[in-house]
Structure formats: structure tokens, C-alpha cells
XYZ file of C-alpha atoms in Angstrom:
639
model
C -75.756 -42.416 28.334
C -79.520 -43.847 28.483
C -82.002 -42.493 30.024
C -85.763 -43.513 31.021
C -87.721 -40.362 32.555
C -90.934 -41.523 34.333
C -93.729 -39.699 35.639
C -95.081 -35.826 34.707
C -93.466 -35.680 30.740
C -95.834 -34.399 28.636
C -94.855 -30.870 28.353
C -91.188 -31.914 28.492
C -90.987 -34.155 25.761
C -90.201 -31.975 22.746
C -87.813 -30.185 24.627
C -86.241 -33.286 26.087
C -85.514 -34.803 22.549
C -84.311 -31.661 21.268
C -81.302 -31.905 23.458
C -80.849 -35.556 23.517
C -78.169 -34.577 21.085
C -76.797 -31.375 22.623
C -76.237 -33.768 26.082
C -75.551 -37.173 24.269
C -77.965 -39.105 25.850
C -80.547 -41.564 24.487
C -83.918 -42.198 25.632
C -84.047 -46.131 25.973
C -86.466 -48.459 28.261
C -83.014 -49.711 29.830
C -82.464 -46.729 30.773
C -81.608 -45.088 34.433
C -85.061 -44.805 36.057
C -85.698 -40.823 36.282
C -88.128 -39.669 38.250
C -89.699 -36.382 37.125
C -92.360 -34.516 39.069
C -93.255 -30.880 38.978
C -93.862 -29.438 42.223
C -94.197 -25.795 43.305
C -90.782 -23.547 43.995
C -89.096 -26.730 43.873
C -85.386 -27.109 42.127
C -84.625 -30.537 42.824
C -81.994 -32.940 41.134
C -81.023 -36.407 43.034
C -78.961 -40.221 42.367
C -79.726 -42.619 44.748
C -79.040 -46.104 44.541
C -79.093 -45.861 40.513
C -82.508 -44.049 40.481
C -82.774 -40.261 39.496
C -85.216 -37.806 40.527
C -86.184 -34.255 39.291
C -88.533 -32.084 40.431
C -89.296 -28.412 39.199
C -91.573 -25.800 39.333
C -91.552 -23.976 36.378
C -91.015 -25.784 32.794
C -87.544 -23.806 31.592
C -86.064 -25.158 35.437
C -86.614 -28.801 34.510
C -84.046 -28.597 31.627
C -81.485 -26.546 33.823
C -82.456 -29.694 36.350
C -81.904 -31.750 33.013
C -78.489 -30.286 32.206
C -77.302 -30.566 36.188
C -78.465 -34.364 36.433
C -76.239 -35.284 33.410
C -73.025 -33.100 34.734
C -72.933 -34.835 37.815
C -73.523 -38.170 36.881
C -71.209 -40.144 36.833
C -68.745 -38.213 38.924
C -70.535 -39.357 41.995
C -72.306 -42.780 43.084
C -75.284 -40.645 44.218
C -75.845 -36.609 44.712
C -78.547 -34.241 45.919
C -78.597 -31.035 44.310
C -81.130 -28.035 45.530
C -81.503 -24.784 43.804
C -83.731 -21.793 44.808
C -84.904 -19.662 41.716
C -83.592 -15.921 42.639
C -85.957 -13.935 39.800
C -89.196 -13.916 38.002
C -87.374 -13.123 34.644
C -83.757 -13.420 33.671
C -82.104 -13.771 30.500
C -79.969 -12.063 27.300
C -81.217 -9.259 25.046
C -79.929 -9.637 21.263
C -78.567 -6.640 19.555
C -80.210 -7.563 15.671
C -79.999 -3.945 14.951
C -76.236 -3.609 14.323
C -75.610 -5.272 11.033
C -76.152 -8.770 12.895
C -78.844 -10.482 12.422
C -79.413 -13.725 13.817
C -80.533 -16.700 11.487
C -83.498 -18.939 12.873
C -80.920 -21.636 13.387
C -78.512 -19.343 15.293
C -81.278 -17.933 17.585
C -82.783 -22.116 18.117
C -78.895 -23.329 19.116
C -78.971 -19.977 21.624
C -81.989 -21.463 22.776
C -80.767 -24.620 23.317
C -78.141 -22.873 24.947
C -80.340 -20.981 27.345
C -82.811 -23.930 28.075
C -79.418 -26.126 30.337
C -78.746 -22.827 31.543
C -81.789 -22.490 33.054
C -82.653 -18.851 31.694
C -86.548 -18.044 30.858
C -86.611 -14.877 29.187
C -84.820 -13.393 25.462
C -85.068 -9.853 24.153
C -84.751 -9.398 20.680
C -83.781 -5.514 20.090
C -85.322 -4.669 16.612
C -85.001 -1.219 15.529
C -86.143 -1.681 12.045
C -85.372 -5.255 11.336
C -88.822 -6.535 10.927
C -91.156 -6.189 8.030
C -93.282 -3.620 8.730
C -96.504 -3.387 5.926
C -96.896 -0.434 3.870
C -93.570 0.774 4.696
C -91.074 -0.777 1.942
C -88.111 1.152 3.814
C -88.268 -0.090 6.931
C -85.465 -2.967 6.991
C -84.726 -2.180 3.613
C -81.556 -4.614 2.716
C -81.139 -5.072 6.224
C -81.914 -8.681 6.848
C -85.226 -7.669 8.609
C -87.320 -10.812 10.030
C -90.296 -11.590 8.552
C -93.255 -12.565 10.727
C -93.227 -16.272 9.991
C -89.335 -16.035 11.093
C -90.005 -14.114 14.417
C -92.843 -16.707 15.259
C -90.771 -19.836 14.147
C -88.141 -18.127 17.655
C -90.940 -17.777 19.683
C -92.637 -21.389 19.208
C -88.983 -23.026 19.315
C -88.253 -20.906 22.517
C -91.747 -22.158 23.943
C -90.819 -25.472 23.871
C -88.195 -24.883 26.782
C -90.356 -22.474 28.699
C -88.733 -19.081 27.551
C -90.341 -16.229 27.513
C -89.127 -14.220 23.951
C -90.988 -10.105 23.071
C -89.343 -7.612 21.017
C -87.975 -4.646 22.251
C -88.096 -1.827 19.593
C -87.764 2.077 19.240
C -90.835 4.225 19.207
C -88.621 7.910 19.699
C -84.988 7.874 19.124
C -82.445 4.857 17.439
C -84.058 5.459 13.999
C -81.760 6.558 11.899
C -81.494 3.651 9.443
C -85.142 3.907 8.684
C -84.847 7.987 8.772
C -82.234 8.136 6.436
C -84.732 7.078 3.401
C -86.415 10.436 1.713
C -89.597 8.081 1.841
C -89.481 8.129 5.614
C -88.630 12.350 5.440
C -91.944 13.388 7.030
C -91.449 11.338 10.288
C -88.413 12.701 11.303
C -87.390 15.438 13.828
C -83.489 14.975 13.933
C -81.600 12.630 12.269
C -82.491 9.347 14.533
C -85.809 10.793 16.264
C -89.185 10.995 15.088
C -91.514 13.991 15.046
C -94.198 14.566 18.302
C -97.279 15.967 18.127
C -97.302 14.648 14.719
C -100.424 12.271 13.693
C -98.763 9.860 10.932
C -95.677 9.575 13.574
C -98.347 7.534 15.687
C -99.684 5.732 12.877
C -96.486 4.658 12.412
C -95.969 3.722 15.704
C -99.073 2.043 16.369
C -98.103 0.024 13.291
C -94.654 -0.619 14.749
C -96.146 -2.101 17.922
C -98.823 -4.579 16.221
C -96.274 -6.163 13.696
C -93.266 -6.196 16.551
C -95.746 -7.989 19.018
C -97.759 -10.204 16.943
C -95.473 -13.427 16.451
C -95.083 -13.387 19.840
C -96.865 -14.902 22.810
C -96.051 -12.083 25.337
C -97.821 -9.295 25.735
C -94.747 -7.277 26.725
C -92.539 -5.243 24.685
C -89.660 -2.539 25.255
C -90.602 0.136 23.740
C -87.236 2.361 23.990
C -87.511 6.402 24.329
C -83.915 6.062 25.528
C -80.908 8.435 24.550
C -83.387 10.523 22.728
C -81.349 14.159 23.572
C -82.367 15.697 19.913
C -86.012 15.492 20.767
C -88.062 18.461 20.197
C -84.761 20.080 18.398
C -85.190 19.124 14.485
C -88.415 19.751 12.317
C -90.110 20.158 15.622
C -88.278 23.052 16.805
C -89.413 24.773 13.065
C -92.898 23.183 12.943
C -94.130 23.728 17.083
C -91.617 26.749 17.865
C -88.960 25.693 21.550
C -91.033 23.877 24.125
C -89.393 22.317 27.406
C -87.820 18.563 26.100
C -89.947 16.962 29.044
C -93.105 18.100 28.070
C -93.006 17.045 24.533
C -91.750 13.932 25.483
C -94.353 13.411 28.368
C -96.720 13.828 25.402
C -94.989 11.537 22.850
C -94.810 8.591 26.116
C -98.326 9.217 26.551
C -99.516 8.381 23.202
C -97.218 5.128 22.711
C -98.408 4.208 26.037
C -102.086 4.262 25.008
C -101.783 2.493 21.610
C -99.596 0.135 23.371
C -102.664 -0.415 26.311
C -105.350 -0.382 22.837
C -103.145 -3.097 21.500
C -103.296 -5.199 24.680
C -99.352 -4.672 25.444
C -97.506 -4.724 29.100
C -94.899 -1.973 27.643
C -91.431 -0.761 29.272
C -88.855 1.451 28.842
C -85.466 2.950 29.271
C -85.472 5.310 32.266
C -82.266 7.240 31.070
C -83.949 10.350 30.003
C -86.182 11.086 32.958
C -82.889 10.932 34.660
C -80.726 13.147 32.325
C -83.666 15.868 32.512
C -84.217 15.490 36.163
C -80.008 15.490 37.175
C -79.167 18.365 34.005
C -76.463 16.018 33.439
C -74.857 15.742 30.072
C -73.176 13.663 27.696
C -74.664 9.712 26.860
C -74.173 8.040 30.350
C -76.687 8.907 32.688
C -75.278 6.369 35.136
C -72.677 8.184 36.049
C -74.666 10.728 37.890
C -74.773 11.299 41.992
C -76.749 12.963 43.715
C -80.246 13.388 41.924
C -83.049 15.037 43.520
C -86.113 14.202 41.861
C -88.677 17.237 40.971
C -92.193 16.005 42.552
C -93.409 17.962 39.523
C -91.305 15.267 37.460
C -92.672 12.223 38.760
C -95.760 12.921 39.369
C -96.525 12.648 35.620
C -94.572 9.605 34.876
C -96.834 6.942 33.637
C -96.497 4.168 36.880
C -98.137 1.539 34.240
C -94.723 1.706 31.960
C -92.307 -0.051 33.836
C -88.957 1.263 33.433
C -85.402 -0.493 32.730
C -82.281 0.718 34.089
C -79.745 0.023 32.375
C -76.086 -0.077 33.419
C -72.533 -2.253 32.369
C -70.417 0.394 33.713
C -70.027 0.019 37.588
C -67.419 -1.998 39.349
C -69.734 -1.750 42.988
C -72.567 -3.068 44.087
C -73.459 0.120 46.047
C -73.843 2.162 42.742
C -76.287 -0.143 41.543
C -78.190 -0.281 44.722
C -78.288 3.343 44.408
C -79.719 4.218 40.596
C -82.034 0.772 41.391
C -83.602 2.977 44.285
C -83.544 6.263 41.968
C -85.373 4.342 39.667
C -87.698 3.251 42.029
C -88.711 6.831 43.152
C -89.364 7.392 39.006
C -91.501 5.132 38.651
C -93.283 5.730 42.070
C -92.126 2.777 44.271
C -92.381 -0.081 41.119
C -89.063 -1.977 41.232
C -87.722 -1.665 37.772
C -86.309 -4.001 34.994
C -82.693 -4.275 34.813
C -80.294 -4.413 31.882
C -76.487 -5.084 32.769
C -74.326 -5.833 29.411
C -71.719 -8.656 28.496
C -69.148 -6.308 26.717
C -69.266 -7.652 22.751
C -69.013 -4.263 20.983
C -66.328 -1.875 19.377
C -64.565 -5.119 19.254
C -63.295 -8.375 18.290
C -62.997 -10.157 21.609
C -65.107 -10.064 24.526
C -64.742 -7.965 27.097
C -64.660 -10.615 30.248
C -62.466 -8.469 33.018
C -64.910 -6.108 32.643
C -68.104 -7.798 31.568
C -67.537 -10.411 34.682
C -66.940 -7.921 37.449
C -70.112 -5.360 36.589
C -72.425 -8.056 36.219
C -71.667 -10.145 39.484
C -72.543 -6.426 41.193
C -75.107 -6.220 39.742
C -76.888 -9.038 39.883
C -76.245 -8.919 43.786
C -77.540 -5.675 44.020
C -80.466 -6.796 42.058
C -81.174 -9.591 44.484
C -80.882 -6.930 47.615
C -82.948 -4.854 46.239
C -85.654 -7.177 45.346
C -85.169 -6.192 41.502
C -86.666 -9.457 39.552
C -86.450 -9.032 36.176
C -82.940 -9.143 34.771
C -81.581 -8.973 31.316
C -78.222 -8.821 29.552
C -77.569 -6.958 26.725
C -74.956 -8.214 23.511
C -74.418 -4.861 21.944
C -73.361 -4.250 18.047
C -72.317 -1.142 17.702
C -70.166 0.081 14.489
C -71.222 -3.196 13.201
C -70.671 -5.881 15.231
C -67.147 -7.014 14.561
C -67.455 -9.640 17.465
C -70.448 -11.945 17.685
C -72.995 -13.001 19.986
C -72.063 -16.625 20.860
C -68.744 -15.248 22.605
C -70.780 -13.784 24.993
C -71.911 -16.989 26.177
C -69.614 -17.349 29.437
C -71.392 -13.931 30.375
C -74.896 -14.933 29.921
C -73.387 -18.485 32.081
C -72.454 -15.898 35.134
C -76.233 -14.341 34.867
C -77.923 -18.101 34.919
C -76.101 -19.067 37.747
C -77.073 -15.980 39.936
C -80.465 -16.734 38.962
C -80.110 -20.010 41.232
C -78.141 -18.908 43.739
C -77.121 -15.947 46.594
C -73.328 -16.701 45.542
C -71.557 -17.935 42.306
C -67.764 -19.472 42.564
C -65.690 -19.467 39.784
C -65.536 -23.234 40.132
C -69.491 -23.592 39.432
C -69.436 -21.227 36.640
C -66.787 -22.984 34.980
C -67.846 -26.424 35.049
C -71.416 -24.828 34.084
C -70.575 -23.031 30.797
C -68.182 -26.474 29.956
C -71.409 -28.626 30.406
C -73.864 -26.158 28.425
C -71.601 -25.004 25.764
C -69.240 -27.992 25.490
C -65.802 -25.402 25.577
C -63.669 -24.511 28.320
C -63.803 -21.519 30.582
C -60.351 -20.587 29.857
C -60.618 -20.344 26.206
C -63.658 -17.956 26.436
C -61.607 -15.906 28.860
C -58.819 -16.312 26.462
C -61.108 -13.536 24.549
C -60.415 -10.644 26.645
C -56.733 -10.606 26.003
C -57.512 -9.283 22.458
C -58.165 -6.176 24.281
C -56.117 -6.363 27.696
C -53.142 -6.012 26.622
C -50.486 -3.887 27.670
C -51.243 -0.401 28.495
C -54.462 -1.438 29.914
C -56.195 -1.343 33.291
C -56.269 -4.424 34.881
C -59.827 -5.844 33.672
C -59.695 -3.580 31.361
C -62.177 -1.356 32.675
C -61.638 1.544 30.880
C -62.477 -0.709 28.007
C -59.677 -0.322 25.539
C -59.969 -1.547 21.859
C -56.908 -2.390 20.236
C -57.720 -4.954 18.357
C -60.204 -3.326 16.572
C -58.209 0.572 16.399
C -54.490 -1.671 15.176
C -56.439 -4.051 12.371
C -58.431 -0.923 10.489
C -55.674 1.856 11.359
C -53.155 2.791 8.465
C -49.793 1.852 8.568
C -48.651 4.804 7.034
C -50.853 7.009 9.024
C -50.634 5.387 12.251
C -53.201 7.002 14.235
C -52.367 4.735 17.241
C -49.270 4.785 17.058
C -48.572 7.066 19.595
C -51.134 5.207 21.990
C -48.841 2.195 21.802
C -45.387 4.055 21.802
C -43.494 1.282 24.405
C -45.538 -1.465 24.560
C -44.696 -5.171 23.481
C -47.796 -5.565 21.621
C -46.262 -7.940 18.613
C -44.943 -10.353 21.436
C -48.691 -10.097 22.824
C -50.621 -11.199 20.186
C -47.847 -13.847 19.458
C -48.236 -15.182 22.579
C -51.970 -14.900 22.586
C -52.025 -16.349 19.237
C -50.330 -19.696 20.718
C -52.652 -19.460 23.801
C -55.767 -19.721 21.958
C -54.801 -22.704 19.457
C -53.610 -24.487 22.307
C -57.183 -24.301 24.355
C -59.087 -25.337 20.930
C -61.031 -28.616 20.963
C -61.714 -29.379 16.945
C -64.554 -31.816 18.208
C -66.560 -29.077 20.239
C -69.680 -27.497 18.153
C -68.619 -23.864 18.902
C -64.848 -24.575 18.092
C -64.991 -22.342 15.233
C -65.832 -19.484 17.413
C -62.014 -19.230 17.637
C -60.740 -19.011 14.091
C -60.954 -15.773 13.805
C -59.363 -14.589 16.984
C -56.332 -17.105 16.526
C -56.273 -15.533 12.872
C -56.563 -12.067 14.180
C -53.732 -12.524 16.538
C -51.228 -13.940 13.596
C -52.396 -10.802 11.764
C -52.089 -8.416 14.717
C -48.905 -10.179 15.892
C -47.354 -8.476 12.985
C -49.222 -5.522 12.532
C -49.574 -3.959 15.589
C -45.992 -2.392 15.493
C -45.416 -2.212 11.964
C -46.385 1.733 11.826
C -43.731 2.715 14.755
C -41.420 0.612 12.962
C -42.004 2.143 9.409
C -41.763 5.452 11.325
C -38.530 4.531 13.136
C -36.935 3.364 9.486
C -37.787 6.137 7.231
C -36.234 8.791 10.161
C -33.213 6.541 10.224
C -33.224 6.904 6.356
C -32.911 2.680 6.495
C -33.814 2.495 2.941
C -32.848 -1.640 2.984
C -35.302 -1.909 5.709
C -38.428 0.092 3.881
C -37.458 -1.829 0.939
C -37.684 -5.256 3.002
C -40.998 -4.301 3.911
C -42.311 -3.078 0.877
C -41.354 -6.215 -0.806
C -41.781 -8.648 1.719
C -43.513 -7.874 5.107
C -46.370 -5.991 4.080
C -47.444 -8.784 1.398
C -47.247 -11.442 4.034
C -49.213 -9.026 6.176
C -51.827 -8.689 3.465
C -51.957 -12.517 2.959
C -52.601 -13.208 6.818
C -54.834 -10.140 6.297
C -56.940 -12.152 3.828
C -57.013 -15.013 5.819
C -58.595 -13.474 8.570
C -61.532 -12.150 6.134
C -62.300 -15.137 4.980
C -62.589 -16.718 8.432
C -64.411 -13.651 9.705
C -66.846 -14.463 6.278
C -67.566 -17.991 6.943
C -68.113 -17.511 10.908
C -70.790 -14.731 9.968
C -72.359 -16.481 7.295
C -72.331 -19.269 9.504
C -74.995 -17.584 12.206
C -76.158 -14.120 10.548
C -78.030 -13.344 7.463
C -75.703 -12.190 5.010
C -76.898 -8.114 5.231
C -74.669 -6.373 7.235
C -71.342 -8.479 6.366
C -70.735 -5.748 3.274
C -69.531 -3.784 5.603
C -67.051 -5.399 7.238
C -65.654 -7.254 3.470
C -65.605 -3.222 2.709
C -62.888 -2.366 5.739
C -60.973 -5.722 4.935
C -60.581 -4.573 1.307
C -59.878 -0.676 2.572
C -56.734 -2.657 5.139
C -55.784 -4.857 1.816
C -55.347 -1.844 -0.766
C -53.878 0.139 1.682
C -50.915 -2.379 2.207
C -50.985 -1.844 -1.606
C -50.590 1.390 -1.943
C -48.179 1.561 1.289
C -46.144 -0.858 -0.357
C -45.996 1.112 -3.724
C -45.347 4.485 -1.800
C -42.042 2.565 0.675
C -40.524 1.305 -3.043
C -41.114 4.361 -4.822
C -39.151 6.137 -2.031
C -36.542 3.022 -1.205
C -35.680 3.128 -5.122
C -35.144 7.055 -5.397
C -38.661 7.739 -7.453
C -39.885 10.193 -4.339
C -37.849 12.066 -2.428
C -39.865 11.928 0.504
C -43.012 10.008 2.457
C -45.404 13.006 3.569
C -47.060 10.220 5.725
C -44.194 9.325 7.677
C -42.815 13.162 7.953
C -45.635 13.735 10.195
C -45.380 13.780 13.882
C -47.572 10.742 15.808
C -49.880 12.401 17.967
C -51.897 10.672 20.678
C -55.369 9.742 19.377
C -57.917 10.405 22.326
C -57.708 11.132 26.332
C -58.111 7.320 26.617
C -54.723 6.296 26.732
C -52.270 4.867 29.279
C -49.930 8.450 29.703
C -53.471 9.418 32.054
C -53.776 6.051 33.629
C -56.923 5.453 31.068
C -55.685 1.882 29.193
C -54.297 1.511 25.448
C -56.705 3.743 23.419
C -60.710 3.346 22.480
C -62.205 4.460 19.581
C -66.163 3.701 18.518
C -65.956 4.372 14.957
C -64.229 2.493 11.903
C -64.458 5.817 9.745
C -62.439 8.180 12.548
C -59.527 4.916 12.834
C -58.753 4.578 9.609
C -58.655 7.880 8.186
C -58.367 11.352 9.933
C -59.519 12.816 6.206
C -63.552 13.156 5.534
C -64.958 10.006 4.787
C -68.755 11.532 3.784
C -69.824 14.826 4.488
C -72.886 14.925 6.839
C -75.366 18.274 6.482
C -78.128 18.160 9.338
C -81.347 16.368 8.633
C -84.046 18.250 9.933
């Protein structure tokens, strides 16, 4: 396709050629005649007669108007396509914290990404992963960005009119930088840091400089959520018991006025203002009803630090129009910044049943309510096993609420085909790795079996119970077939999918294999343990392997290559495992043992997630507590 854009292109240009490529068009003086003017809370995309027209208001809408002109053209003669911008600010947040930290390359194609999309705004969550002077530990072997890396996002991301600022931790979230005996002094608990304590805000006001300075914006996140410990640690020695809310009153009111020295618009997580004023427990907040809010409380919230809610729980708008309003009475009538979630961690596939229906409630709530800064978050936790690109069909849904009161599943399809060049289907494909059967339907109690059957042990079989019944070999077989079947080998992101197809051919055969080791060595089938000592389990480890070294070249492939130790470390923990299993069903098959103390044991069920209470297959968060019930390290408190 050739294209000739006349008229208002000077701040376009850059951008425009940068996606010449990504759209397959060429600029050329034979060209279609397009029209581009920039006009005031206009979204305006038209084909008449062989001449095109765009007009926008705001630079990062002419390349969604870009993206839309080349998507319909050529399906229709002419076309007149009008868009009203629904927020101020809307885009995705990037867990970088996790293990999984996104190359400059990786973060420019999510740009590109972003820019047909339409989006204006990125979050990069940083807990320590940026160099931080005078502090050697901070980032320590953990891929941290240095500041010529963090400006070389921002500039690229300026090119298409998006807005990128840090969001980092200034209370709570700290424990890889905490854990160092050179960082001793600053901590109260394990992951907080010590109030009332002059280097902590030295520290801080370090923190906040070297975050902020690569970066256009002014504003910056700076955390204080899920900071229970507080005031619990070292404090609780140093400062005797004082009330949590006070001391953290104190702490807010010292980041805040570094952060106002510095020059900074700052914002936070609004969780704990809510724990303390509900007296609810446990780590979500969103769950609770009914909150009356002490005057007392707000009263000394600082109104000139807005606050973000986040939420990717709810199912209903109405519980999001309800926290956006209690959020509103914290921070004293100031609408405040919202963070849904497009379910990427504690697993390898996305969660889309879920992911899908919280988001499209919330970003309707969002528009009710007037709320008009938006974000999604792509969360790592336990290491990020997934990735961030499959998240993309999410971030699709959040850019097309952003132009419009409604979204159909048509227009969200044929939008994430045109701005990621792969089908709907196969990102949806994703969510099967985890809705299987014993679920909920959509999965929203989020069961995670594909990570809890890959690192469990087959002789162990943690799970096993969990899964007691349920055709998960035939699943994963099936699933297996269903994801080659949607690949595209000449799509960029096509190798996005290796590793689920592998993971499916592993799982496919895995999944079961611990009930049916179980079922063999009570039926004293000694043929049958031999068979799989000798044969099944090798071919297991082999498919095993393959699926590392997939998982390996996708992450070198868009991370730096911290971080991927650990997950080579639980692919080599599966692989010797088979090993030994295999060495332990011979040794008993051939008469050496007289019996398998692993397979004597009775299964148990794991957790109270699990489908005998109506609450899906099974969940667990943590590698260490699926693949051994035995002490992995032994933790002593760090106060």
C-alpha cells in the first residue's frame, strides 16, 4: 500500500515511518492523497472518492487514526469513521520487578504496539530495577535499567505521544533490596523500610530523583501499598508500639514533600487507608463492604497525592462504582487513578475469562463515574512464568473503551488482528492452559494448573488429589492441537506460542502421570512401573527439555537475561526428578526395594481452592510450596 499524507506532518513524521513497516505501507508521491489536520477533540478517519482524511486532536490519536485508516481500506470504496476519546490517560503498567525485565527493543515494539492502539500513557513498576548511585545493592544482578536505558523508552515513547513515569516503592515491596546486610539499617520488616528514620529519607529522596529523571513527566507512583508490617520490625524495638496510621501518616508526609521539593505530581495505592479504616484483614482490601470512613481519617490524608485504586477481582460494575466513590471520599472528593489487571501471573497462559470480564466492568464504571485515568497492570509474581506480550488482547479491550461507550467482540477482534498481526482466537486460545476441567466457567476463581502440574512431583503428587476425575491428559492434547492449528509462522509474535503448544505436549502427558503411578504401584502392576520407568518418564523428560529451551529463547528473546536462572533452576529440579523417579519405579519393579514410601502415602487435597467446594482445579502462588511439601530454606525474621 502507498501512501501520500498532506497537510499538518511535522510532529508525525518519525512516528509515521516507524510503522511504515509494522502496517506495510510505503510513503510514495503516487500515493493515496491523505489529508491530515489536527483539530481539537476531533477523532476523525474518512475515504472518499480515493482521497483520505484524518483529523486528531491529540498526537498518540493520529496513529490510532493511522492504524483505523489502513484496516478499513480496502474493505470499503469509501468510510467515515468517528471516535470520541473517553479518558485523559489510559494505558498498561509493566511489572519489571518480577524477574522480567523488559529489553529496550521489547518495551519500543510494545510501543509500537500501543501507538495503533491508540493508548497514551505506560507505567513502568520498578522496585529496585534501576541504578540507584551510591547504593551498589540496589538492582544488584537484577537486570536494573540504567538511566540512558530508561530515557532511550521515554524518547521512543515520545515520538507517538505516550506519556511513560515510573512507579516505584518508597514503604513496602522491598525485599530484594532489604535482603542485602548492606541495606540492614533501612529496614523495619523484611520488605518495609524504617519511619522516623533520617537515612530512610535520604534514601528515598534518592529513589525519587534517579526514578524520575529520564523521564519527561513529572508524575510518579510512589506505592505505600500492602505495607501491613509497618511500624512492627526494628521500629517496634527502636520507637516502642505506636498506632500503624500515625506512623504511616508521618512516613506519607515526608515522601510527599521530597516528592513536591523534587518538582513531582506523586500518587499512590489507596489500599491501606482502606484496610485501617474497614479493620479488614488479609491482602485484598477490595473485597470489603460497608466502610465508614473516620472524619479523623481523612481529614489528614494528603488531597495533593492522588490515589489509585486498584482492583482485577470484580465480575460487576456496581462494585467498582462503589470502592471508586470510597476512594473518592479518601481523597476528599478527587476522582482517583484506576488500576484494573490483565491476569499474566502464577501462570503460563493468560487469564482471558477472567481478565476480559473484570476489565469491561471496570472500565464502564470508570466512565460513569467520571474516573479518567486508567491503567492496566501485567503482574510477575513468583517470577513471571508467562510474559507480557500475551497480555496484549487485554490491553486491546482497554484501548477500545478508551474510544468508545461500548466495545463488541467483533471490534475488538478485528482491532488486536490489525495492531498485533495474530488472531483473537489464538490469544484466547491462552486461557485454556488454565480453564480446564474442574474450573469455574471464566475461570474466576483463577485456577493454575498449568503452572501447579509442570513443577509438582510425580512421585509426590501434591495435586493429585485436586485433579482426582478429571480428563486433563485429553485436555492439553486437545489444546495442544488447537493452538498449532491457529499459528501463522509469518506473523511477528508467532513465537509467542511455542511454548504453550510445547507446554501442552508436556502437560498432555504429565498431568495424570502421578494418579496413574499411584493407581499402579497399589495394583502392585510391576510391568506397568517398569514401562514407565524405562520408557514414559524419559519421553516425558525429553518433551520436558523441549519446553525449556523454548521457554529460554522466548525470554531471551524480550527480557534481559537476570531473572531466567530461576526458571532454568525449576526445569532442571522437574528433569532430575524424573531421574530419580525413574531410578526409585526400577529399583522397586526389579525387587531392589521393597516398597515406594512416596506412593504409600495417601493424596490429600492441596488447598480450599479446589472443585469438591465449587472453587475451580487448585491455585497455588509459590513454586517452592508445589514442588516440595519438605523445607526448601529456612526463613528467621528480619527485623
Amino acid at each position: 500500500m502507498r501512501i501520500k499524507f498532506e497537510g499538518q506532518t511535522e510532529e508525525l513524521s518519525a512516528g509515521i515511518g516507524l510503522l511504515a513497516e509494522e502496517l506495510r505501507f510505503t510513503l510514495a508521491d503516487d500515493g493515496i492523497p491523505v489529508h491530515v489536520k489536527r483539530t481539537p477533540n476531533v477523532l476523525e478517519v474518512r475515504l472518499e472518492q480515493g482521497q483520505g482524511t484524518i483529523r486528531y486532536g491529540k498526537k498518540h490519536e493520529f496513529f490510532r487514526a493511522l492504524g483505523l485508516f489502513i484496516q478499513h481500506y480496502g474493505e470499503k470504496e469509501s468510510f467515515h469513521i468517528k471516535e470520541r476519546p473517553q479518558f485523559d490517560a489510559i494505558g498498561p503498567q509493566f511489572d519489571l520487578s518480577r524477574n522480567a525485565v523488559l529489553t529496550v527493543d521489547s518495551f519500543k515494539e510494545w510501543i509500537r504496539k500501543l501507538a495503533l492502539m491508540g493508548l497514551n500513557s505506560m507505567v513502568l513498576y520498578m522496585e529496585d530495577v534501576y541504578e540507584l548511585e551510591g547504593e551498589p545493592y540496589f538492582g544488584y544482578m537484577r537486570g536494573r535499567y540504567s538511566y540512558a536505558e530508561l530515557k532511550a523508552i521515554d524518547d521512543y515513547a515520545d515520538i507517538f505521544g505516550i506519556e511513560a513515569y515510573p512507579s516505584i516503592q518508597t514503604y513496602a515491596h522491598l525485599e530484594e533490596f532489604l535482603k542485602w546486610e548492606q541495606a540492614a539499617h533501612y529496614r523495619d520488616t523484611r520488605g518495609v523500610l524504617l519511619s522516623d528514620y533520617e537515612p530512610t529519607y535520604e534514601l528515598i529522596e534518592k529513589m525519587l530523583a534517579t526514578a524520575t529523571a529520564p523521564f519527561r513527566s513529572k508524575k510518579v507512583n510512589i506505592g505505600l501499598d500492602e505495607a501491613e508490617e509497618l511500624g512492627r520490625g526494628k521500629y517496634l524495638d527502636r520507637f516502642g508500639y505506636q498506632d500503624r496510621f500515625d506512623v504511616m501518616i508521618r512516613h506519607l508526609s515526608k515522601v510527599r514533600e521530597i516528592a513536591h521539593k523534587l518538582g513531582l505530581e506523586p500518587c499512590m495505592y489507596g489500599d491501606m487507608f482502606l484496610k485501617m479504616a474497614s479493620k479488614a484483614h488479609g491482602d485484598h482490601y477490595v473485597f470489603v463492604k460497608n466502610v465508614e470512613l473516620p472524619e479523623e481519617m481523612v481529614s489528614v490524608i494528603p488531597n495533593d497525592v492522588r490515589l489509585v485504586y486498584w482492583d482485577f477481582f470484580h465480575t460487576e460494575e456496581k462494585d467498582y462504582s462503589y470502592l471508586i466513590d470510597i476512594h473518592r471520599q479518601l481523597g476528599r472528593g478527587q476522582n482517583p487513578i484506576f488500576l484494573g489487571g490483565i491476569w499474566t501471573w502464577n501462570c503460563f497462559g493468560t487469564n482471558y475469562g477472567l481478565s476480559l470480564r473484570t476489565s469491561d466492568a471496570a472500565l464502564k464504571a470508570c466512565k460513569k463515574e467520571g474516573v479518567k485515568q486508567v491503567h492496566a497492570a501485567m503482574w510477575g509474581d513468583d517470577g513471571m512464568e508467562n510474559n507480557h506480550f500475551n497480555a496484549l488482547l487485554g490491553i486491546q479491550l482497554y484501548a477500545e473503551h478508551a474510544y468508545a461507550e461500548e466495545v463488541s467482540t467483533e471490534q475488538l477482534h478485528q482491532r488486536v488482528k490489525l495492531c498485533t498481526g495474530i488472531d483473537a482466537e489464538a490469544f484466547l486460545n491462552l486461557k485454556y492452559l488454565d480453564e480446564t476441567p474442574g474450573s469455574v466457567p471464566d475461570n474466576t476463581e483463577q485456577s493454575n494448573p498449568s503452572k501447579f502440574l509442570l513443577w509438582q512431583d510425580v512421585l509426590l503428587g501434591l495435586f493429585d488429589k485436586q485433579i482426582e476425575g478429571l480428563e486433563l491428559s485429553e485436555h492439553y492434547a486437545q489444546l495442544e492441537q488447537a493452538i498449532h492449528e491457529r499459528r501463522n509462522p509469518e506473523a511477528d509474535l508467532d513465537y509467542l506460542f511455542e511454548v504453550p503448544e510445547q507446554l501442552c505436549r508436556v502437560l498432555a502427558l504429565k498431568s495424570q502421570l502421578g494418579i496413574e503411578l499411584k493407581q499402579a504401584y497399589d495394583n502392585r502392576e510391576l510391568e506397568k512401573l517398569k514401562d514407565a520407568a524405562l520408557n514414559v518418564l524419559p519421553e516425558l523428560s525429553r518433551r520436558v527439555n523441549a519446553l525449556r529451551i523454548a521457554h529460554r529463547n522466548q525470554w531471551h528473546a524480550m527480557y534481559k537475561p537476570f531473572g531466567w536462572e530461576v526458571l532454568d533452576i525449576r526445569y532442571g529440579g522437574v528433569l532430575t526428578r524424573l531421574e530419580s523417579a525413574s531410578a526409585r519405579l526400577l529399583d522397586y519393579a526389579e525387587g531392589r526395594v521393597d516398597k515406594l514410601e512416596e506412593l504409600e502415602q495417601e493424596r490429600l487435597v492441596f488447598g480450599q481452592r479446589n472443585r469438591f467446594n465449587n472453587k475451580g482445579a487448585g491455585w497455588s502462588s509459590y513454586y517452592f510450596r508445589i514442588a516440595s511439601p519438605n523445607v526448601f530454606f529456612h526463613v528467621l525474621p528480619i527485623f
